[in-house]
XYZ file of C-alpha atoms in Angstrom:
754
model
C -4.209 -46.750 -36.430
C -1.651 -44.803 -38.447
C 0.652 -45.565 -35.519
C -0.012 -48.985 -35.003
C 0.085 -49.307 -39.114
C 3.536 -47.503 -38.390
C 4.796 -50.382 -35.468
C 3.115 -53.283 -37.464
C 5.394 -52.413 -40.625
C 8.386 -52.322 -38.864
C 7.852 -55.567 -36.624
C 7.042 -57.482 -39.354
C 10.076 -57.643 -41.002
C 11.562 -58.699 -37.710
C 9.291 -62.139 -38.079
C 6.766 -60.583 -35.435
C 3.353 -61.980 -36.136
C 0.727 -59.593 -35.975
C -2.569 -58.954 -37.102
C -4.679 -55.818 -37.314
C -8.271 -56.673 -36.127
C -11.880 -54.177 -36.279
C -14.498 -53.512 -33.702
C -16.320 -57.099 -34.070
C -13.171 -59.349 -33.793
C -11.987 -57.544 -30.916
C -15.541 -57.960 -28.960
C -15.670 -61.770 -30.178
C -12.120 -62.031 -28.170
C -12.519 -59.577 -25.184
C -16.454 -59.913 -24.977
C -16.972 -57.145 -22.255
C -14.743 -54.797 -23.215
C -16.040 -51.538 -24.691
C -15.505 -50.649 -28.247
C -17.941 -48.032 -29.641
C -15.076 -45.790 -28.901
C -12.085 -47.668 -31.034
C -11.204 -48.089 -34.564
C -9.676 -51.503 -34.071
C -6.324 -52.728 -32.838
C -3.164 -55.574 -33.779
C -3.041 -59.073 -32.005
C 0.063 -60.199 -31.138
C -0.499 -63.657 -31.405
C 3.574 -64.558 -29.940
C 2.780 -62.093 -26.931
C 3.494 -63.746 -23.844
C 3.561 -63.681 -19.838
C 6.619 -64.521 -17.320
C 6.828 -64.522 -14.239
C 9.843 -62.049 -13.679
C 10.889 -63.553 -9.762
C 10.725 -67.095 -11.443
C 12.915 -66.022 -14.433
C 15.532 -64.280 -12.552
C 15.735 -67.234 -10.494
C 15.790 -69.916 -13.303
C 18.336 -67.387 -14.972
C 21.052 -67.270 -11.761
C 20.460 -71.174 -11.630
C 21.432 -71.376 -15.548
C 24.637 -69.324 -14.555
C 25.689 -71.101 -12.023
C 26.276 -73.710 -13.860
C 28.197 -71.898 -16.348
C 30.659 -70.920 -13.110
C 29.307 -67.329 -12.509
C 29.993 -66.808 -8.908
C 26.623 -65.233 -7.378
C 27.442 -63.158 -3.804
C 23.974 -62.017 -2.106
C 23.795 -59.564 0.818
C 26.947 -57.644 -0.921
C 27.160 -54.199 -0.988
C 28.852 -52.343 -4.045
C 30.676 -49.469 -2.057
C 33.079 -47.434 -4.543
C 34.311 -48.487 -7.951
C 38.250 -47.418 -8.334
C 40.122 -46.674 -10.954
C 43.653 -46.165 -12.602
C 44.324 -43.918 -15.415
C 40.431 -43.253 -15.584
C 40.080 -47.283 -16.537
C 38.403 -50.057 -13.758
C 41.126 -51.228 -11.493
C 38.565 -52.590 -8.071
C 35.802 -52.898 -6.833
C 35.192 -52.325 -3.142
C 31.983 -54.015 -1.215
C 30.985 -54.324 2.034
C 33.093 -58.193 1.729
C 36.186 -56.708 0.916
C 37.944 -54.993 -2.448
C 37.803 -57.450 -5.692
C 40.288 -56.192 -8.216
C 39.288 -56.312 -11.731
C 39.124 -55.125 -15.239
C 35.691 -54.472 -16.321
C 32.436 -53.349 -13.823
C 29.129 -53.767 -15.417
C 26.165 -51.185 -13.597
C 23.166 -53.211 -13.553
C 22.192 -51.485 -10.534
C 18.224 -51.151 -11.220
C 16.998 -47.980 -9.359
C 19.886 -48.175 -7.810
C 22.424 -47.591 -10.763
C 22.748 -43.653 -10.255
C 24.055 -43.879 -7.424
C 26.200 -46.219 -7.578
C 27.420 -44.458 -10.661
C 28.371 -41.325 -8.085
C 29.944 -43.808 -5.688
C 32.871 -44.655 -8.218
C 36.320 -42.472 -7.993
C 35.838 -40.626 -10.842
C 31.385 -40.116 -11.157
C 29.463 -41.642 -13.622
C 26.791 -39.845 -14.779
C 23.800 -42.029 -15.224
C 20.616 -39.884 -15.538
C 17.740 -42.682 -14.013
C 14.748 -41.614 -11.670
C 12.654 -44.121 -9.553
C 8.583 -43.275 -9.807
C 6.058 -45.172 -8.410
C 4.617 -47.372 -10.917
C 1.501 -49.389 -8.942
C 0.003 -52.441 -10.374
C -3.463 -53.596 -9.042
C -5.184 -56.473 -8.367
C -8.714 -56.538 -9.431
C -11.590 -58.964 -8.337
C -13.297 -61.038 -11.505
C -14.369 -58.538 -14.374
C -17.393 -60.379 -15.792
C -16.590 -62.128 -19.124
C -12.828 -61.951 -18.596
C -11.904 -65.640 -17.125
C -11.052 -67.365 -20.912
C -9.305 -64.261 -22.218
C -5.658 -64.464 -22.158
C -3.970 -62.157 -24.242
C -2.286 -59.192 -22.262
C -4.693 -56.258 -23.244
C -2.992 -52.526 -23.889
C -5.327 -49.424 -24.178
C -3.377 -46.573 -26.126
C -6.003 -44.298 -25.638
C -6.422 -44.625 -21.994
C -2.458 -45.215 -21.362
C -3.948 -48.597 -19.608
C -2.557 -52.259 -19.687
C -4.885 -55.249 -18.676
C -3.070 -58.285 -17.975
C -5.986 -61.596 -17.166
C -4.991 -63.703 -14.314
C -6.715 -66.629 -12.972
C -10.719 -66.793 -12.478
C -11.262 -63.719 -14.803
C -8.858 -61.178 -12.701
C -6.556 -58.280 -13.967
C -3.660 -56.867 -12.888
C -3.869 -53.203 -14.370
C -1.402 -50.782 -14.701
C -1.455 -47.178 -15.858
C 1.071 -44.279 -17.214
C -0.347 -41.071 -16.555
C 1.872 -37.765 -16.777
C 2.080 -36.446 -12.803
C 3.398 -39.702 -11.312
C 4.717 -39.448 -8.277
C 8.335 -39.954 -7.792
C 8.964 -43.036 -5.427
C 11.658 -41.119 -3.197
C 12.660 -37.937 -1.664
C 16.458 -38.145 -1.834
C 18.503 -41.217 -2.323
C 17.073 -44.436 -1.855
C 16.842 -45.792 1.579
C 19.821 -48.312 1.750
C 17.794 -50.898 3.614
C 14.807 -51.105 0.697
C 15.474 -54.439 -1.184
C 12.420 -56.371 -1.694
C 10.100 -53.932 -0.458
C 7.098 -51.650 -1.670
C 5.796 -48.498 -1.573
C 2.884 -47.516 0.234
C -0.902 -47.266 -1.357
C -1.563 -44.377 -3.137
C -5.446 -44.381 -3.869
C -5.255 -40.566 -3.896
C -2.730 -40.333 -7.289
C -3.667 -43.614 -8.791
C -8.098 -44.233 -8.053
C -8.344 -43.257 -11.674
C -6.961 -46.590 -12.827
C -10.463 -47.943 -11.223
C -12.162 -45.335 -13.221
C -10.695 -46.691 -16.587
C -10.939 -50.242 -16.043
C -15.332 -49.116 -15.144
C -14.795 -47.133 -18.253
C -13.586 -49.994 -20.544
C -15.145 -52.988 -19.062
C -19.237 -53.261 -18.087
C -20.421 -54.800 -14.960
C -17.399 -54.555 -12.696
C -17.970 -54.929 -9.196
C -18.496 -51.172 -7.462
C -15.551 -51.646 -6.045
C -13.627 -53.612 -8.134
C -9.877 -53.779 -6.832
C -8.469 -56.123 -3.960
C -5.646 -54.853 -3.427
C -2.855 -52.466 -4.547
C 1.456 -53.385 -5.188
C 3.271 -49.678 -5.994
C 6.903 -49.930 -6.272
C 9.618 -47.860 -7.952
C 10.321 -48.725 -11.692
C 12.729 -46.540 -13.396
C 12.848 -44.133 -16.276
C 15.175 -41.775 -18.063
C 15.126 -38.440 -19.867
C 14.078 -39.403 -23.513
C 11.880 -42.995 -22.463
C 14.630 -44.738 -23.678
C 17.330 -47.528 -22.132
C 20.709 -46.940 -21.073
C 23.522 -48.371 -22.533
C 27.189 -48.756 -23.225
C 30.733 -48.219 -21.805
C 30.325 -44.635 -19.581
C 32.861 -41.946 -21.269
C 33.985 -40.624 -17.911
C 35.663 -44.589 -17.013
C 37.218 -47.096 -19.379
C 35.533 -50.255 -18.922
C 33.161 -49.026 -16.626
C 29.513 -50.391 -18.126
C 26.108 -49.772 -17.631
C 22.736 -51.486 -18.524
C 19.861 -49.763 -17.263
C 16.934 -47.381 -17.010
C 14.290 -50.261 -18.701
C 11.348 -48.108 -18.472
C 8.792 -51.110 -17.499
C 10.017 -53.414 -20.282
C 13.526 -54.429 -18.374
C 12.114 -58.591 -18.618
C 11.117 -58.462 -21.953
C 14.146 -56.297 -23.094
C 17.023 -58.718 -20.935
C 17.951 -61.364 -23.461
C 18.636 -59.307 -26.239
C 20.038 -56.874 -23.817
C 22.621 -59.219 -21.738
C 23.713 -60.053 -25.652
C 24.740 -57.267 -27.051
C 25.956 -55.711 -23.972
C 28.220 -59.187 -23.841
C 29.264 -58.460 -28.008
C 29.490 -55.097 -26.404
C 31.750 -55.750 -23.740
C 33.982 -58.824 -25.208
C 34.480 -57.032 -28.609
C 32.957 -58.972 -30.927
C 31.352 -58.031 -34.391
C 27.886 -59.499 -33.637
C 24.304 -58.982 -34.596
C 23.295 -56.922 -31.661
C 26.001 -54.701 -31.511
C 25.139 -52.486 -34.371
C 22.633 -49.340 -34.789
C 22.086 -48.815 -30.752
C 23.360 -45.324 -30.670
C 19.711 -44.466 -29.576
C 20.457 -46.103 -26.677
C 23.805 -45.401 -26.001
C 25.193 -43.323 -22.216
C 26.960 -41.165 -23.874
C 23.612 -39.750 -25.810
C 23.128 -37.451 -22.088
C 25.212 -34.876 -20.838
C 25.727 -33.570 -17.790
C 22.288 -31.205 -17.073
C 20.764 -34.402 -17.750
C 22.078 -36.254 -14.638
C 20.693 -33.114 -12.189
C 17.699 -34.022 -9.777
C 16.468 -30.889 -10.713
C 16.292 -32.204 -14.055
C 15.077 -35.502 -13.557
C 12.093 -34.929 -11.052
C 10.327 -32.622 -13.405
C 11.295 -34.354 -16.556
C 10.681 -37.771 -15.739
C 6.904 -37.847 -14.711
C 6.636 -36.504 -17.914
C 8.421 -39.626 -19.515
C 5.989 -42.087 -17.875
C 2.893 -39.822 -19.297
C 4.448 -40.324 -22.559
C 4.692 -44.315 -22.536
C 1.569 -45.276 -23.884
C 0.790 -41.952 -26.007
C 1.572 -41.941 -29.595
C 5.065 -40.690 -31.093
C 4.046 -38.382 -33.656
C 7.116 -36.993 -35.077
C 8.707 -34.310 -33.513
C 7.121 -35.473 -30.134
C 9.178 -32.815 -27.758
C 9.353 -33.047 -24.125
C 8.282 -29.729 -22.272
C 9.836 -29.942 -18.874
C 13.553 -29.222 -18.379
C 13.651 -26.832 -20.621
C 14.983 -23.459 -21.769
C 17.854 -24.192 -19.464
C 20.703 -23.756 -22.283
C 19.621 -20.622 -24.488
C 21.616 -18.638 -27.208
C 22.534 -15.234 -26.900
C 19.301 -14.790 -29.980
C 16.737 -16.352 -28.312
C 14.887 -13.686 -26.984
C 14.678 -12.146 -30.209
C 14.534 -15.366 -32.093
C 11.666 -16.407 -29.949
C 9.315 -12.724 -30.315
C 9.906 -13.638 -34.271
C 7.722 -16.482 -34.105
C 10.630 -19.195 -33.633
C 9.360 -22.119 -32.598
C 12.113 -24.556 -30.582
C 12.958 -27.661 -29.916
C 15.648 -29.068 -27.497
C 18.801 -30.974 -28.171
C 21.654 -31.726 -25.420
C 19.329 -29.483 -23.037
C 20.381 -26.288 -25.783
C 16.739 -24.346 -27.075
C 17.259 -24.291 -30.991
C 14.968 -22.705 -33.472
C 13.399 -25.618 -35.947
C 11.181 -23.233 -37.773
C 9.478 -19.971 -37.472
C 5.528 -18.579 -38.342
C 3.329 -15.895 -38.075
C 0.383 -18.179 -36.863
C -0.200 -16.963 -33.822
C -2.503 -20.033 -32.785
C 0.859 -22.198 -33.139
C 3.497 -19.645 -31.421
C 0.475 -19.805 -28.492
C 0.295 -23.376 -28.287
C 4.104 -23.306 -28.576
C 4.342 -21.121 -25.675
C 1.906 -23.208 -23.498
C 4.182 -26.105 -24.590
C 1.802 -27.690 -26.713
C 1.911 -30.060 -29.300
C 4.362 -29.387 -32.395
C 2.049 -31.561 -34.759
C -0.571 -34.243 -34.345
C -0.230 -36.158 -37.363
C 1.856 -38.227 -39.169
C 0.581 -36.930 -42.845
C 1.668 -33.296 -44.181
C 2.497 -31.140 -41.276
C 1.157 -27.471 -40.799
C 4.413 -25.774 -40.477
C 4.743 -27.084 -43.946
C 4.295 -23.625 -45.972
C 6.487 -21.981 -43.548
C 9.442 -24.778 -43.956
C 8.964 -23.668 -48.025
C 9.370 -20.149 -47.641
C 12.704 -20.881 -45.255
C 14.412 -23.253 -48.226
C 13.495 -21.098 -50.840
C 14.862 -18.575 -48.989
C 17.946 -20.613 -48.695
C 17.983 -21.416 -52.396
C 17.016 -18.118 -54.107
C 18.039 -15.206 -51.182
C 19.388 -15.012 -47.799
C 18.586 -16.418 -44.397
C 20.071 -16.376 -41.403
C 19.850 -19.937 -39.035
C 21.407 -19.820 -35.426
C 23.214 -23.208 -35.011
C 24.666 -21.925 -31.607
C 24.327 -25.865 -30.226
C 26.824 -27.662 -32.782
C 29.305 -29.297 -30.479
C 32.900 -26.927 -30.525
C 36.104 -27.998 -29.190
C 40.341 -26.183 -29.822
C 43.001 -28.625 -29.741
C 45.930 -27.564 -29.293
C 49.737 -28.115 -28.693
C 53.153 -26.377 -28.046
C 54.916 -28.594 -30.722
C 53.158 -30.839 -33.812
C 52.043 -33.200 -31.410
C 47.983 -32.115 -32.133
C 48.979 -32.605 -35.621
C 50.250 -36.314 -35.219
C 47.148 -36.636 -32.945
C 44.943 -35.790 -35.232
C 46.346 -37.659 -38.071
C 46.081 -41.098 -35.982
C 42.324 -40.356 -35.662
C 41.233 -38.870 -38.330
C 40.753 -40.916 -41.799
C 40.829 -37.260 -43.934
C 44.672 -35.738 -43.867
C 44.418 -32.902 -41.654
C 48.182 -31.710 -42.854
C 47.179 -28.585 -44.938
C 48.004 -25.225 -45.187
C 46.359 -22.743 -41.695
C 42.804 -21.092 -42.386
C 41.793 -24.499 -44.338
C 38.719 -26.194 -43.895
C 38.605 -30.211 -43.238
C 35.582 -32.460 -43.499
C 36.608 -35.317 -41.921
C 36.022 -38.840 -39.889
C 37.395 -40.171 -36.500
C 36.924 -44.282 -37.016
C 37.203 -47.193 -34.561
C 38.467 -50.245 -35.357
C 35.610 -51.409 -37.098
C 36.023 -48.870 -39.453
C 32.604 -46.954 -37.767
C 32.142 -43.191 -37.348
C 33.012 -42.230 -33.765
C 33.239 -38.647 -34.654
C 32.015 -36.799 -38.408
C 33.343 -33.274 -38.398
C 35.045 -30.266 -39.759
C 38.369 -29.245 -38.804
C 39.708 -25.873 -39.200
C 43.571 -25.369 -38.983
C 43.855 -22.009 -37.403
C 47.506 -22.150 -36.281
C 50.520 -24.390 -37.272
C 49.397 -26.347 -34.178
C 46.049 -25.184 -33.060
C 42.621 -26.778 -34.300
C 39.069 -25.655 -33.803
C 36.575 -28.234 -34.457
C 32.777 -28.781 -35.392
C 30.752 -31.780 -34.485
C 26.705 -32.175 -34.451
C 25.062 -31.288 -31.357
C 24.400 -34.384 -30.475
C 28.305 -35.420 -30.032
C 29.295 -33.451 -28.126
C 29.481 -36.044 -24.662
C 30.705 -38.999 -27.430
C 33.514 -36.674 -29.274
C 35.193 -35.592 -26.090
C 35.205 -39.011 -24.487
C 36.796 -40.345 -28.100
C 39.602 -37.531 -28.117
C 39.742 -37.207 -24.511
C 40.846 -40.608 -24.205
C 43.598 -40.724 -27.025
C 45.515 -37.706 -25.795
C 48.664 -38.601 -25.594
C 49.478 -38.969 -21.288
C 52.317 -36.724 -21.066
C 49.985 -33.983 -21.466
C 51.452 -32.400 -24.884
C 48.359 -31.972 -26.401
C 45.073 -30.625 -24.907
C 41.392 -29.743 -25.312
C 38.711 -27.348 -24.949
C 34.817 -27.202 -25.260
C 34.644 -23.959 -26.132
C 30.695 -24.891 -27.196
C 29.083 -21.919 -24.811
C 32.620 -19.290 -26.521
C 30.292 -18.696 -29.418
C 27.189 -17.858 -30.984
C 26.887 -19.915 -34.530
C 25.055 -17.928 -37.347
C 24.644 -19.699 -40.627
C 24.468 -17.349 -43.396
C 22.804 -19.067 -46.482
C 22.091 -18.275 -49.505
C 23.356 -16.994 -53.438
C 22.511 -13.311 -51.730
C 24.854 -13.973 -49.045
C 27.726 -12.693 -50.332
C 26.094 -9.823 -50.834
C 24.541 -8.788 -47.218
C 28.093 -9.951 -45.501
C 30.127 -7.463 -47.813
C 28.139 -4.934 -46.812
C 28.892 -5.473 -43.435
C 33.030 -6.481 -42.841
C 36.212 -5.028 -44.578
C 36.796 -8.053 -45.860
C 37.247 -8.767 -49.157
C 35.611 -11.596 -50.007
C 36.401 -11.738 -53.609
C 39.761 -13.387 -51.514
C 37.669 -15.641 -49.781
C 37.700 -19.240 -51.528
C 35.607 -21.946 -50.251
C 35.779 -24.429 -47.648
C 38.661 -22.149 -45.928
C 38.064 -19.897 -42.975
C 39.602 -16.129 -41.490
C 39.330 -13.513 -38.841
C 36.984 -11.290 -40.441
C 34.560 -8.118 -38.392
C 30.896 -7.377 -38.572
C 30.063 -3.865 -38.493
C 31.250 -2.592 -34.905
C 32.377 -6.314 -34.216
C 35.477 -8.116 -34.467
C 37.235 -11.455 -33.942
C 34.113 -13.447 -35.790
C 35.373 -16.694 -36.925
C 34.473 -17.115 -40.530
C 34.043 -20.386 -42.392
C 33.138 -20.065 -46.045
C 30.906 -23.384 -46.189
C 26.991 -24.192 -44.976
C 25.669 -26.492 -43.190
C 22.884 -27.187 -45.997
C 25.135 -27.068 -49.538
C 23.861 -23.931 -50.430
C 26.726 -21.246 -51.078
C 27.157 -18.817 -47.700
C 29.415 -18.325 -44.453
C 29.047 -20.041 -40.684
C 29.967 -17.348 -38.445
C 31.240 -18.178 -34.806
C 30.646 -14.675 -33.186
C 32.041 -14.405 -29.804
C 28.890 -14.566 -27.227
C 29.029 -11.204 -26.011
C 29.316 -9.414 -29.860
C 26.350 -11.892 -31.186
C 23.730 -9.416 -31.212
C 25.362 -6.422 -32.441
C 26.034 -9.225 -35.710
C 22.411 -10.513 -35.697
C 21.472 -7.113 -35.883
C 24.272 -5.669 -38.714
C 23.569 -8.497 -40.863
C 19.561 -8.319 -40.357
C 19.340 -4.648 -40.647
C 21.388 -4.348 -44.253
C 20.089 -7.750 -44.818
C 16.280 -6.293 -45.054
C 16.592 -4.788 -48.977
C 18.013 -8.224 -49.738
C 15.249 -10.028 -48.292
C 17.073 -11.526 -45.161
C 14.512 -14.171 -43.449
C 14.902 -16.199 -40.189
C 15.517 -19.688 -40.940
C 15.034 -23.032 -38.782
C 17.277 -26.176 -38.785
C 14.024 -27.877 -40.893
C 15.010 -26.119 -44.057
C 19.275 -27.084 -42.994
C 17.173 -30.508 -42.823
C 15.085 -30.768 -46.055
C 18.201 -29.155 -47.773
C 20.916 -31.454 -46.618
C 18.507 -34.492 -46.456
C 17.262 -33.611 -50.807
C 21.356 -33.017 -51.549
C 21.899 -36.562 -50.112
C 23.937 -35.289 -47.594
C 23.972 -37.542 -44.069
C 24.228 -36.990 -40.618
C 25.804 -38.578 -37.865
C 23.735 -40.045 -35.317
C 20.395 -40.229 -37.775
C 21.837 -41.640 -40.801
C 25.198 -43.576 -39.798
C 26.800 -44.294 -36.748
C 29.614 -45.546 -34.559
C 28.956 -48.912 -36.657
C 28.902 -47.392 -40.048
C 31.596 -46.958 -42.372
C 32.800 -44.442 -44.601
C 32.324 -46.664 -47.582
C 29.068 -47.721 -46.323
C 27.558 -44.167 -46.321
C 29.267 -42.916 -49.948
C 32.358 -41.045 -48.257
C 35.140 -43.349 -48.827
C 35.940 -39.674 -51.235
C 37.256 -38.099 -47.659
C 39.352 -41.211 -46.669
C 43.107 -40.765 -47.508
C 44.102 -44.468 -47.166
C 48.094 -43.083 -48.568
C 48.414 -42.114 -44.942
C 50.743 -44.283 -43.106
C 47.773 -44.648 -40.497
C 45.097 -44.497 -38.953
C 42.645 -45.870 -36.939
C 40.325 -47.827 -38.826
C 42.436 -47.626 -41.948
C 43.006 -52.033 -41.406
C 38.813 -52.493 -41.037
C 38.686 -50.208 -44.508
C 40.929 -51.621 -46.703
C 39.233 -55.393 -45.985
C 35.795 -53.540 -46.351
C 37.663 -52.734 -50.484
C 38.842 -55.863 -50.857
C 35.627 -58.024 -49.779
C 32.401 -55.555 -50.409
C 30.454 -53.976 -47.623
C 27.416 -54.927 -46.071
C 25.023 -51.887 -46.339
C 25.033 -49.020 -48.047
C 23.223 -45.557 -47.445
C 21.053 -44.900 -50.252
C 19.070 -42.021 -51.658
C 15.171 -42.599 -52.282
C 12.971 -40.819 -54.359
C 9.538 -41.667 -53.896
C 7.042 -42.315 -56.742
C 3.361 -41.986 -56.801
C 3.352 -40.528 -52.961
C 0.447 -37.750 -52.540
C 1.656 -34.696 -50.790
C -1.860 -33.891 -49.411
C -3.370 -37.107 -48.426
C -0.831 -40.129 -47.858
C 1.233 -40.177 -44.696
C 4.279 -38.877 -45.060
C 7.559 -41.221 -44.057
C 9.398 -40.310 -41.021
C 11.623 -42.525 -40.597
C 11.997 -46.358 -39.564
C 10.072 -46.667 -42.507
C 10.907 -50.684 -44.454
C 12.324 -50.443 -47.413
C 11.419 -53.853 -49.839
C 13.886 -55.160 -53.262
C 12.157 -57.393 -55.360
C 9.390 -58.151 -52.523
C 11.880 -58.710 -49.708
C 13.135 -56.802 -47.019
C 16.129 -54.988 -46.859
C 16.396 -51.882 -44.115
C 14.630 -49.634 -43.023
C 14.706 -45.133 -43.682
C 16.835 -43.515 -41.476
C 15.915 -39.722 -42.403
C 13.075 -38.204 -44.233
C 12.355 -34.919 -46.178
C 9.818 -33.180 -48.952
C 12.386 -32.157 -51.663
C 11.092 -28.876 -52.641
C 13.223 -28.380 -56.072
C 12.419 -32.807 -56.144
C 9.274 -32.019 -55.680
C 8.950 -35.452 -54.028
C 9.438 -37.370 -51.030
C 13.341 -38.015 -50.527
C 13.789 -40.588 -48.150
C 17.785 -42.299 -47.053
C 17.680 -45.770 -45.804
C 20.318 -48.045 -45.251
C 20.333 -50.852 -47.380
C 20.956 -54.550 -46.220
C 20.844 -58.024 -48.047
C 19.963 -60.679 -45.831
C 20.641 -64.434 -46.188
C 16.260 -65.205 -46.330
C 16.804 -68.302 -43.552
C 19.762 -66.920 -41.333
C 19.708 -63.549 -42.045
C 23.440 -63.666 -42.539
C 24.072 -59.962 -43.988
C 25.881 -60.730 -47.960
C 27.265 -58.043 -49.801
C 25.513 -55.225 -50.854
C 27.683 -53.882 -53.795
C 26.563 -51.214 -56.959
C 24.343 -53.684 -58.757
C 22.275 -55.049 -56.019
C 21.705 -51.165 -55.676
C 21.318 -49.869 -59.371
C 20.262 -53.294 -61.157
C 17.662 -52.087 -63.655
C 15.275 -55.590 -63.087
C 15.361 -54.677 -59.179
C 12.028 -53.075 -57.823
C 12.552 -51.185 -54.701
C 9.527 -50.344 -52.387
C 9.142 -48.336 -48.911
C 6.568 -49.138 -46.308
C 4.228 -46.448 -45.189
C 1.584 -47.244 -42.619
C 1.195 -49.900 -44.482
C 0.872 -48.916 -47.986
C 4.186 -49.392 -50.138
C 5.218 -47.161 -52.903
C 8.161 -47.447 -55.598
C 11.378 -45.739 -54.852
C 13.861 -44.686 -57.272
C 17.462 -45.776 -55.429
C 20.436 -43.125 -55.885
C 24.070 -43.923 -54.784
C 25.180 -40.249 -55.411
C 23.248 -36.805 -54.969
C 20.754 -35.665 -57.743
C 21.912 -32.977 -60.151
C 20.351 -29.689 -58.832
C 20.805 -26.425 -60.475
C 22.372 -23.932 -58.863
C 20.444 -20.625 -58.275
C 21.871 -17.695 -59.898
C 21.989 -14.013 -58.404
C 22.872 -10.793 -59.956
C 25.538 -8.843 -58.618
C 27.617 -6.303 -59.197
C 26.869 -2.596 -59.474
C 23.668 -2.996 -61.603
C 22.033 -5.293 -59.231
C 18.911 -3.743 -57.235
C 18.157 -5.070 -53.855
C 14.472 -6.633 -54.090
C 12.449 -8.157 -50.838
C 11.693 -11.713 -52.715
C 7.823 -11.393 -52.930
C 6.944 -14.733 -51.101
C 8.653 -14.849 -47.771
C 8.155 -13.043 -45.036
C 10.790 -10.178 -43.467
C 11.934 -10.424 -40.045
C 10.777 -7.729 -36.940
C 14.160 -6.344 -35.322
């Protein structure tokens, strides 16, 4: 019910009518349905059903009236390109010159993508997804509501005379085709598969009494496409400019069609429309090449279909297609109790535990947590958090995106000055944090740049940006080849040495004078017997420390050196969850979670990283207009009041934000602040016009006005939330240094087993 309450909270702010029902009310609406095992349900009065064939014909008729030409029985053979831009479409009826191509080919979209001059990756896979039409079910003659039974992973749609159309979402579903989709497979169905899908009838008999002993009239078994993460695919392909994709709707194509069409039209036409923003979770560029292999899709997609009706707990992870991209540290981190998640195919540690039951469950592929409240891993992450704040810890962050850019002359500097909002023409060894913006002023890339040489830069971006950042930079490279880019993500193992004692530990294993190593600079250092370690005097947590980019063949020696010499300082392994809690508490925002390509530096409080005095850079005009006219949303940090850590549901992102009772936005990232001793949320706050939902200006006073009362709704319960536009003041933790300092193991944290 907590999951339903969260969904209802999000639905209501979109003006979708929802009503909670208890068992008695459900039984009154559906008299013959078993309700004894239910806690309750949700009724959506405006939920409806359409005939997809009739809808398609109607839309085609209306399109034709507006001048659209529809050609049937015409096969698309190939999409050709010139200079990585769509040029023409070769069909069975001839070649059509065009500037824009949209791949809406459904289950054929992946095959069609591979038929382009430059193959386009579209990771979808067709699964058997049957529908069973039943005989009349007693008591269903006058029921109109579509019934979704999430516990049974079933959908029941009433038909005429009390018959039902039933569908299921079961892990272990079969692929629709062994290899490619047959060329003549159109307006066809698959063979009925009662052996695999007979369970649907057993669940029908469980939920409805009095059914015929052979309740099915017939099965319609057809293919349905799903994606590796169960979310639709939209947007412009990274391989070819003006090649757009809209596919992989995971059994929601009809209900999504209107909004998808509008959003795609806005994108193609470059219109800053209401649906153009906040769609990063649907973008095709969220995938990388490993997601599009046939083996991966055959393994992953059956699990995706099975999770379609399961409760989406926080940190839900897929178990198929795992352990493909591994850091050299993975074996030792795993043996030390590491709990991992996969990001862009890369296994990275979230936290470490000594709980043998949790470790065994993780090894077997069990759920990471099955609660919306205080998680079991809370104490483990707390220990790692305090090690970062008070001691020293090591975090494997090898999955970070890492590029090198260079030129013979100063071309790379000129390119980056044009792409970046910050000034990149800085002394060698300096680190610059900057955004690469689009013409709307939104972030296409949020990165740190290290100037390694006069004409060579090293770039670090979030893991999720590897496809998107590569595409954005590549499309702006000079045609003469004067500037080059290389993906060196796999070349380096990244060790984030965090905490006030990090300097003491690093001093023991390097010949470098750390007193002559300013903050936000980079040097090549040795660690133990390993040279060539690229050390950045910065962390991704806001705490003191170094990020070490270690050539992968040297990684185990560097890790052993740090953990051995750091043992007396209480060094421990830590994971991304502790780093995440640290950055949220300090109001450090993250691309892809707190902001994306439609969010500007002004909206997320990063205008200080924009050098307006530069002659030009992409997005400068849009930012100048925002400075003059104001922005329609702001990223705000909220501290929750009256929230009980142990008994209340936690915020996990996506919770509605209210100002004086009026909906103004959703939370993005959340954590428990161990220093602030309260729940902390980062949210995007808008100022909507009540009737039209037009976005109005959000200024500082809209956030900080003493008469404004902000609340955040968590699973139906609202909590007072104090807004902040700037990071909270958090005292630094001092550590003893020098000859008088005696290393000691912190008594409240664990040590690692080497």
